[in-house]
Structure formats: C-alpha cells, structure tokens
XYZ file of N, CA, C and O in Angstrom:
612
model
N 26.715 -4.398 11.674
C 25.511 -3.621 11.531
C 25.885 -2.150 11.659
O 26.645 -1.761 12.521
N 25.333 -1.350 10.778
C 25.621 0.073 10.783
C 24.439 0.798 11.406
O 23.308 0.644 10.974
N 24.732 1.585 12.408
C 23.674 2.377 13.046
C 23.483 3.648 12.246
O 24.435 4.290 11.831
N 22.241 3.992 12.022
C 21.905 5.183 11.261
C 21.142 6.144 12.136
O 20.230 5.759 12.835
N 21.502 7.381 12.074
C 20.737 8.374 12.826
C 19.916 9.190 11.837
O 20.355 9.479 10.731
N 18.731 9.514 12.232
C 17.847 10.298 11.398
C 17.831 11.724 11.934
O 17.572 11.957 13.111
N 18.104 12.647 11.085
C 18.091 14.054 11.481
C 16.698 14.616 11.247
O 16.382 15.091 10.168
N 15.869 14.530 12.265
C 14.506 15.038 12.197
C 14.484 16.390 12.889
O 14.933 16.514 14.032
N 13.980 17.416 12.206
C 13.886 18.722 12.872
C 13.043 18.625 14.139
O 12.100 17.840 14.232
N 13.378 19.455 15.106
C 12.703 19.408 16.404
C 11.209 19.652 16.278
O 10.410 19.044 16.995
N 10.806 20.504 15.352
C 9.379 20.782 15.166
C 8.614 19.542 14.735
O 7.505 19.294 15.201
N 9.197 18.754 13.827
C 8.537 17.531 13.370
C 8.484 16.489 14.473
O 7.515 15.754 14.593
N 9.543 16.410 15.281
C 9.558 15.454 16.388
C 8.460 15.794 17.394
O 7.754 14.902 17.877
N 8.314 17.071 17.721
C 7.269 17.479 18.658
C 5.883 17.254 18.067
O 4.956 16.870 18.772
N 5.746 17.481 16.765
C 4.468 17.259 16.114
C 4.088 15.768 16.160
O 2.944 15.417 16.443
N 5.054 14.897 15.919
C 4.800 13.458 16.003
C 4.449 13.023 17.412
O 3.535 12.220 17.618
N 5.171 13.543 18.382
C 4.886 13.213 19.782
C 3.508 13.715 20.192
O 2.749 12.994 20.858
N 3.168 14.917 19.770
C 1.839 15.464 20.087
C 0.755 14.612 19.440
O -0.295 14.361 20.037
N 0.999 14.151 18.209
C 0.030 13.287 17.540
C -0.177 11.981 18.283
O -1.312 11.498 18.399
N 0.900 11.393 18.793
C 0.770 10.149 19.550
C 0.033 10.344 20.868
O -0.651 9.448 21.344
N 0.163 11.521 21.453
C -0.536 11.802 22.710
C -2.011 12.108 22.436
O -2.894 11.666 23.177
N -2.290 12.833 21.368
C -3.657 13.255 21.062
C -4.482 12.119 20.456
O -5.702 12.060 20.650
N -3.845 11.207 19.733
C -4.572 10.152 19.014
C -5.511 9.334 19.910
O -6.673 9.134 19.532
N -5.094 8.865 21.086
C -6.042 8.097 21.908
C -7.280 8.907 22.309
O -8.396 8.373 22.310
N -7.096 10.186 22.612
C -8.243 11.025 22.973
C -9.165 11.226 21.770
O -10.389 11.220 21.910
N -8.569 11.405 20.590
C -9.373 11.563 19.376
C -10.134 10.269 19.073
O -11.301 10.314 18.651
N -9.496 9.124 19.282
C -10.161 7.838 19.041
C -11.333 7.636 20.003
O -12.405 7.175 19.601
N -11.130 7.980 21.264
C -12.210 7.844 22.250
C -13.362 8.778 21.895
O -14.534 8.383 21.924
N -13.046 10.011 21.541
C -14.094 10.976 21.173
C -14.849 10.502 19.929
O -16.081 10.598 19.872
N -14.123 9.963 18.953
C -14.778 9.466 17.741
C -15.659 8.266 18.059
O -16.776 8.144 17.539
N -15.188 7.365 18.925
C -15.988 6.197 19.293
C -17.259 6.631 20.018
O -18.351 6.113 19.742
N -17.133 7.568 20.947
C -18.306 8.051 21.686
C -19.298 8.688 20.719
O -20.512 8.465 20.815
N -18.805 9.483 19.771
C -19.684 10.141 18.809
C -20.414 9.112 17.937
O -21.621 9.196 17.757
N -19.653 8.117 17.418
C -20.273 7.086 16.573
C -21.246 6.243 17.399
O -22.348 5.923 16.954
N -20.842 5.866 18.616
C -21.710 5.043 19.466
C -22.986 5.791 19.833
O -24.056 5.177 19.947
N -22.914 7.100 19.992
C -24.129 7.861 20.294
C -25.066 7.918 19.083
O -26.267 8.085 19.246
N -24.534 7.775 17.899
C -25.341 7.801 16.676
C -25.939 6.439 16.335
O -27.092 6.350 15.935
N -25.137 5.365 16.458
C -25.610 4.049 16.001
C -25.733 3.024 17.122
O -26.231 1.933 16.884
N -25.260 3.338 18.300
C -25.315 2.397 19.417
C -23.956 1.755 19.673
O -23.126 1.629 18.762
N -23.755 1.336 20.914
C -22.455 0.791 21.308
C -22.179 -0.539 20.608
O -21.066 -0.779 20.135
N -23.182 -1.403 20.526
C -22.966 -2.715 19.908
C -22.571 -2.568 18.441
O -21.604 -3.206 17.981
N -23.279 -1.739 17.698
C -22.932 -1.542 16.284
C -21.584 -0.847 16.121
O -20.849 -1.126 15.171
N -21.235 0.046 17.041
C -19.932 0.714 16.973
C -18.806 -0.295 17.186
O -17.786 -0.255 16.495
N -18.990 -1.214 18.138
C -17.984 -2.256 18.364
C -17.874 -3.196 17.168
O -16.774 -3.583 16.761
N -19.017 -3.549 16.586
C -19.006 -4.401 15.391
C -18.283 -3.676 14.250
O -17.509 -4.283 13.509
N -18.532 -2.383 14.117
C -17.870 -1.611 13.066
C -16.360 -1.577 13.268
O -15.597 -1.683 12.298
N -15.916 -1.445 14.517
C -14.477 -1.453 14.791
C -13.836 -2.782 14.390
O -12.775 -2.805 13.767
N -14.482 -3.876 14.748
C -13.943 -5.198 14.400
C -13.990 -5.402 12.886
O -13.036 -5.903 12.281
N -15.083 -4.989 12.258
C -15.227 -5.163 10.811
C -14.175 -4.369 10.049
O -13.589 -4.877 9.076
N -13.900 -3.137 10.472
C -12.893 -2.350 9.754
C -11.492 -2.932 9.931
O -10.665 -2.811 9.034
N -11.249 -3.579 11.062
C -9.957 -4.245 11.228
C -9.823 -5.407 10.249
O -8.767 -5.584 9.629
N -10.881 -6.189 10.083
C -10.832 -7.290 9.115
C -10.740 -6.767 7.687
O -10.010 -7.317 6.855
N -11.470 -5.707 7.387
C -11.405 -5.106 6.055
C -9.996 -4.581 5.791
O -9.443 -4.766 4.703
N -9.400 -3.941 6.774
C -8.034 -3.430 6.629
C -7.035 -4.541 6.374
O -6.158 -4.420 5.517
N -7.178 -5.651 7.098
C -6.264 -6.781 6.879
C -6.449 -7.360 5.486
O -5.472 -7.688 4.789
N -7.694 -7.472 5.054
C -7.970 -8.002 3.717
C -7.437 -7.075 2.629
O -6.808 -7.531 1.665
N -7.681 -5.777 2.769
C -7.182 -4.818 1.783
C -5.664 -4.782 1.754
O -5.054 -4.692 0.684
N -5.049 -4.860 2.921
C -3.591 -4.867 2.983
C -3.037 -6.085 2.265
O -2.085 -5.994 1.497
N -3.664 -7.228 2.479
C -3.193 -8.450 1.829
C -3.389 -8.362 0.319
O -2.481 -8.635 -0.461
N -4.563 -7.958 -0.112
C -4.872 -7.907 -1.548
C -4.096 -6.800 -2.252
O -3.456 -7.019 -3.266
N -4.158 -5.592 -1.721
C -3.497 -4.465 -2.357
C -1.981 -4.568 -2.230
O -1.258 -4.165 -3.134
N -1.528 -5.087 -1.105
C -0.085 -5.199 -0.897
C 0.570 -6.095 -1.935
O 1.620 -5.765 -2.482
N -0.048 -7.221 -2.236
C 0.537 -8.119 -3.234
C 0.461 -7.498 -4.620
O 1.391 -7.642 -5.415
N -0.614 -6.775 -4.929
C -0.753 -6.141 -6.233
C 0.301 -5.058 -6.424
O 0.970 -4.995 -7.457
N 0.463 -4.210 -5.433
C 1.433 -3.123 -5.532
C 2.846 -3.680 -5.529
O 3.714 -3.227 -6.274
N 3.088 -4.704 -4.723
C 4.419 -5.312 -4.679
C 4.778 -5.901 -6.033
O 5.913 -5.762 -6.491
N 3.827 -6.546 -6.703
C 4.126 -7.113 -8.024
C 4.405 -6.004 -9.032
O 5.272 -6.157 -9.897
N 3.712 -4.863 -8.934
C 3.996 -3.729 -9.823
C 5.392 -3.178 -9.587
O 6.113 -2.844 -10.530
N 5.799 -3.085 -8.329
C 7.140 -2.589 -8.015
C 8.185 -3.549 -8.560
O 9.186 -3.123 -9.152
N 7.956 -4.837 -8.399
C 8.925 -5.823 -8.896
C 9.030 -5.776 -10.418
O 10.125 -5.873 -10.972
N 7.896 -5.620 -11.120
C 7.942 -5.517 -12.583
C 8.706 -4.276 -13.017
O 9.463 -4.302 -13.976
N 8.510 -3.166 -12.310
C 9.224 -1.937 -12.661
C 10.723 -2.105 -12.435
O 11.535 -1.643 -13.240
N 11.095 -2.780 -11.362
C 12.511 -2.985 -11.083
C 13.138 -3.941 -12.082
O 14.278 -3.755 -12.497
N 12.410 -4.981 -12.491
C 12.946 -5.930 -13.457
C 13.078 -5.293 -14.830
O 13.937 -5.669 -15.611
N 12.221 -4.356 -15.155
C 12.282 -3.675 -16.434
C 13.397 -2.644 -16.497
O 13.606 -2.022 -17.522
N 14.114 -2.452 -15.406
C 15.202 -1.494 -15.386
C 14.735 -0.059 -15.224
O 15.502 0.872 -15.373
N 13.480 0.139 -14.933
C 12.937 1.473 -14.762
C 12.395 1.623 -13.349
O 11.222 1.384 -13.103
N 13.259 1.960 -12.399
C 12.752 2.129 -11.038
C 11.726 3.251 -11.005
O 11.922 4.301 -11.592
N 10.632 2.986 -10.336
C 9.518 3.922 -10.314
C 9.297 4.382 -8.883
O 8.859 3.610 -8.045
N 9.629 5.630 -8.604
C 9.441 6.143 -7.248
C 7.965 6.188 -6.878
O 7.605 6.071 -5.724
N 7.080 6.374 -7.860
C 5.654 6.403 -7.589
C 5.162 5.057 -7.075
O 4.349 4.991 -6.169
N 5.678 3.959 -7.651
C 5.271 2.633 -7.198
C 5.783 2.364 -5.793
O 5.084 1.772 -4.974
N 6.995 2.802 -5.502
C 7.533 2.612 -4.150
C 6.746 3.434 -3.139
O 6.421 2.960 -2.052
N 6.412 4.659 -3.518
C 5.620 5.516 -2.623
C 4.238 4.913 -2.404
O 3.715 4.909 -1.306
N 3.650 4.383 -3.492
C 2.328 3.786 -3.376
C 2.366 2.547 -2.491
O 1.460 2.322 -1.684
N 3.414 1.746 -2.598
C 3.487 0.553 -1.752
C 3.629 0.936 -0.287
O 3.058 0.283 0.588
N 4.358 2.007 -0.012
C 4.469 2.479 1.369
C 3.127 2.986 1.874
O 2.732 2.714 3.007
N 2.384 3.703 1.030
C 1.065 4.194 1.420
C 0.100 3.048 1.689
O -0.678 3.089 2.640
N 0.149 2.004 0.850
C -0.731 0.846 1.050
C -0.395 0.144 2.358
O -1.287 -0.207 3.132
N 0.891 -0.052 2.615
C 1.289 -0.727 3.858
C 0.862 0.078 5.081
O 0.274 -0.464 6.023
N 1.126 1.372 5.066
C 0.755 2.214 6.204
C -0.761 2.300 6.355
O -1.288 2.230 7.469
N -1.470 2.419 5.235
C -2.932 2.475 5.285
C -3.534 1.199 5.837
O -4.466 1.229 6.640
N -3.014 0.046 5.421
C -3.515 -1.227 5.932
C -3.256 -1.393 7.420
O -4.122 -1.855 8.166
N -2.075 -0.999 7.850
C -1.758 -1.092 9.285
C -2.662 -0.168 10.092
O -3.170 -0.550 11.155
N -2.899 1.050 9.576
C -3.780 1.968 10.302
C -5.215 1.457 10.362
O -5.910 1.685 11.356
N -5.661 0.756 9.324
C -7.025 0.218 9.361
C -7.134 -0.983 10.294
O -8.211 -1.258 10.818
N -6.045 -1.703 10.491
C -6.071 -2.847 11.406
C -6.157 -2.369 12.855
O -6.809 -2.991 13.686
N -5.536 -1.240 13.154
C -5.586 -0.689 14.510
C -7.026 -0.285 14.814
O -7.638 0.441 14.037
N -7.589 -0.743 15.927
C -8.978 -0.380 16.229
C -9.122 1.114 16.494
O -8.377 1.685 17.268
N -10.068 1.713 15.826
C -10.344 3.133 16.017
C -10.843 3.743 14.731
O -10.394 3.383 13.644
N -11.775 4.666 14.849
C -12.374 5.271 13.663
C -11.460 6.304 13.018
O -11.453 6.456 11.800
N -10.685 7.023 13.800
C -9.785 8.036 13.245
C -8.697 7.362 12.413
O -8.420 7.765 11.272
N -8.075 6.325 12.948
C -7.039 5.619 12.193
C -7.634 4.916 10.976
O -6.968 4.789 9.950
N -8.892 4.466 11.069
C -9.547 3.840 9.912
C -9.727 4.844 8.773
O -9.491 4.527 7.610
N -10.147 6.050 9.097
C -10.347 7.073 8.069
C -9.014 7.444 7.424
O -8.904 7.545 6.195
N -7.981 7.622 8.225
C -6.660 7.957 7.682
C -6.132 6.799 6.837
O -5.603 6.995 5.737
N -6.289 5.571 7.336
C -5.824 4.396 6.594
C -6.550 4.227 5.276
O -5.934 3.931 4.241
N -7.857 4.429 5.270
C -8.616 4.300 4.026
C -8.216 5.392 3.046
O -8.150 5.157 1.839
N -7.941 6.594 3.549
C -7.490 7.675 2.667
C -6.153 7.331 2.019
O -5.907 7.689 0.867
N -5.286 6.636 2.734
C -4.009 6.213 2.152
C -4.196 5.081 1.147
O -3.442 4.971 0.180
N -5.178 4.218 1.359
C -5.420 3.096 0.456
C -6.226 3.489 -0.782
O -6.168 2.803 -1.797
N -6.973 4.565 -0.701
C -7.907 4.917 -1.765
C -7.268 5.082 -3.146
O -7.794 4.542 -4.122
N -6.131 5.772 -3.304
C -5.561 5.883 -4.654
C -5.211 4.530 -5.266
O -5.449 4.293 -6.453
N -4.680 3.637 -4.475
C -4.334 2.309 -4.983
C -5.589 1.511 -5.326
O -5.628 0.791 -6.331
N -6.625 1.625 -4.505
C -7.881 0.936 -4.797
C -8.498 1.437 -6.102
O -8.932 0.646 -6.939
N -8.517 2.745 -6.275
C -9.088 3.317 -7.489
C -8.313 2.885 -8.725
O -8.894 2.573 -9.764
N -6.987 2.835 -8.627
C -6.169 2.413 -9.763
C -6.443 0.950 -10.105
O -6.579 0.592 -11.268
N -6.548 0.104 -9.095
C -6.795 -1.314 -9.360
C -8.183 -1.516 -9.961
O -8.357 -2.316 -10.868
N -9.190 -0.802 -9.484
C -10.537 -0.943 -10.043
C -10.586 -0.431 -11.478
O -11.293 -0.959 -12.312
N -9.811 0.620 -11.758
C -9.794 1.186 -13.101
C -9.054 0.272 -14.075
O -9.486 0.055 -15.194
N -7.905 -0.288 -13.669
C -7.080 -1.112 -14.552
C -7.473 -2.584 -14.540
O -7.075 -3.321 -15.425
N -8.207 -3.005 -13.542
C -8.538 -4.420 -13.415
C -7.430 -5.143 -12.660
O -6.394 -4.568 -12.344
N -7.630 -6.427 -12.371
C -6.624 -7.171 -11.619
C -5.338 -7.330 -12.424
O -5.348 -7.375 -13.656
N -4.241 -7.421 -11.714
C -2.943 -7.606 -12.371
C -2.891 -8.991 -13.010
O -3.352 -9.971 -12.425
N -2.338 -9.096 -14.219
C -2.268 -10.405 -14.862
C -1.314 -11.323 -14.117
O -0.306 -10.887 -13.582
N -1.677 -12.600 -14.116
C -0.827 -13.582 -13.450
C 0.421 -13.810 -14.288
O 0.362 -13.825 -15.513
N 1.580 -13.975 -13.638
C 2.790 -14.238 -14.407
C 2.671 -15.571 -15.142
O 2.177 -16.548 -14.592
N 3.121 -15.579 -16.384
C 3.039 -16.789 -17.183
C 4.443 -17.271 -17.499
O 5.369 -16.484 -17.622
N 4.558 -18.576 -17.663
C 5.844 -19.157 -18.027
C 6.159 -18.851 -19.478
O 5.301 -18.517 -20.269
N 7.400 -18.963 -19.845
C 7.814 -18.706 -21.212
C 7.419 -19.865 -22.104
O 7.457 -21.020 -21.711
N 7.071 -19.516 -23.330
C 6.761 -20.546 -24.308
C 7.877 -20.585 -25.334
O 8.585 -19.597 -25.534
N 8.015 -21.687 -25.982
C 9.065 -21.807 -26.985
C 10.260 -22.547 -26.423
O 10.264 -23.035 -25.298
N 11.300 -22.623 -27.224
C 12.488 -23.355 -26.805
C 13.580 -22.384 -26.427
O 13.711 -21.307 -26.998
N 14.359 -22.769 -25.464
C 15.483 -21.944 -25.037
C 16.697 -22.296 -25.876
O 16.872 -23.434 -26.316
N 17.542 -21.308 -26.089
C 18.741 -21.525 -26.882
C 19.777 -22.260 -26.039
O 19.887 -22.062 -24.835
N 20.569 -23.094 -26.709
C 21.621 -23.814 -25.988
C 22.894 -22.982 -25.920
O 23.815 -23.324 -25.187
N 22.953 -21.877 -26.681
C 24.116 -20.999 -26.672
C 24.059 -20.105 -25.439
O 23.091 -19.375 -25.247
N 25.110 -20.114 -24.569
C 25.065 -19.300 -23.351
C 25.143 -17.800 -23.632
O 24.851 -16.997 -22.763
N 25.498 -17.393 -24.839
C 25.580 -15.975 -25.172
C 24.249 -15.412 -25.650
O 24.110 -14.219 -25.841
N 23.262 -16.271 -25.844
C 21.958 -15.852 -26.345
C 20.988 -15.731 -25.173
O 20.897 -16.616 -24.336
N 20.284 -14.629 -25.148
C 19.268 -14.416 -24.120
C 17.913 -14.450 -24.805
O 17.634 -13.631 -25.679
N 17.069 -15.395 -24.419
C 15.742 -15.505 -24.999
C 14.788 -14.599 -24.231
O 14.698 -14.677 -23.014
N 14.074 -13.771 -24.962
C 13.097 -12.870 -24.355
C 11.710 -13.196 -24.871
O 11.543 -13.587 -26.021
N 10.723 -13.028 -24.009
C 9.335 -13.196 -24.415
C 8.879 -11.989 -25.215
O 9.582 -10.975 -25.336
N 7.670 -12.073 -25.772
C 7.161 -10.983 -26.615
C 7.028 -9.663 -25.872
O 7.224 -8.605 -26.434
N 6.665 -9.726 -24.606
C 6.456 -8.490 -23.856
C 7.700 -8.046 -23.086
O 7.636 -7.134 -22.288
N 8.840 -8.661 -23.330
C 10.060 -8.335 -22.595
C 11.045 -7.502 -23.411
O 12.161 -7.273 -22.979
N 10.683 -7.056 -24.603
C 11.572 -6.240 -25.414
C 10.751 -5.247 -26.211
O 9.549 -5.395 -26.360
N 11.405 -4.224 -26.683
C 10.759 -3.251 -27.551
C 11.775 -2.759 -28.560
O 12.971 -2.657 -28.260
N 11.339 -2.427 -29.776
C 12.281 -1.931 -30.777
C 12.780 -0.530 -30.405
O 12.060 0.268 -29.807
N 14.016 -0.249 -30.763
C 14.627 1.033 -30.462
C 14.897 1.755 -31.783
O 15.509 1.181 -32.690
N 14.438 2.975 -31.907
C 14.700 3.765 -33.114
C 16.130 4.255 -33.074
O 16.596 4.760 -32.072
N 16.817 4.132 -34.191
C 18.215 4.549 -34.237
C 18.370 5.916 -34.794
O 17.666 6.463 -35.482
C-alpha cells in the first residue's frame, strides 16, 4: 500500500476546520429558526423526510450518473464533467442524509444540476443485448449500430 500525502495550503486547512466547528452551531440555529416558524414536530418530520429524500436521490441519481460515466469511459472519451458530476451527486446525497437544514440546502444545491439534466433528457435508456449473430472469426469485432460512427478521410 502506498501512502499519499495531500499538500493542502494552511489557509484551506483552517477554513475546513472552522467549517466543521461552525457547522453544528449553524445547524442548531437553522433548526431553531425553522421550528419557530412551523413548530418543533413539523421541523423534526422535515429533518427525517429530507434524509429519506436524500437517500432516494442519491440512489436514483447515483446510478444514472454512474452509468453515464461508464458509457463515456467505454466510448474511449473520458469526460471530466461526468466525473465531477458524479462526485457532486455523491457529496450532495451524503449531505442530505445528514440531519440538518444547512447540510440539506448545500446537498440539494449540489444535486440540482444533475436533477435538472435528468428531467430535461429523460431517464437513461436501459442497456440492451446485442442482436444478430456473432462472427466465428476471432479477428472480427462485431459492433452494434450505436457503437460505431463513420470517419471522414
């Protein structure tokens, strides 16, 4: 196993540490504010509901984005945007699962671009098996209709 060290500037490390210290206070303040507006029982229900919504979105969006990343990798065209989007979906889903209104807002903001893209494009098509007969020659590679494109010479 190779140990890797990350060279994080001191300013970023302090900013991350400050965020971890401030986050619980911000969550408590947000809960008190929401509970004063809608009541404690509804605020607790909202916290539990957003955790379930976050888990559901993470499961649904995660598989959709993962399949897009895999298709891009199989096509020989690595897409940094798809990798970045999958990281945003994973982080957004985890933040929504954590109880708290501040983390829910941040998590939903991370999930929103992927949600909008999926609603605009529709659900990803299910992978289909190949039709036709395979060649018995080991030097021949059979491709489906959507697995090749003509190249201008």
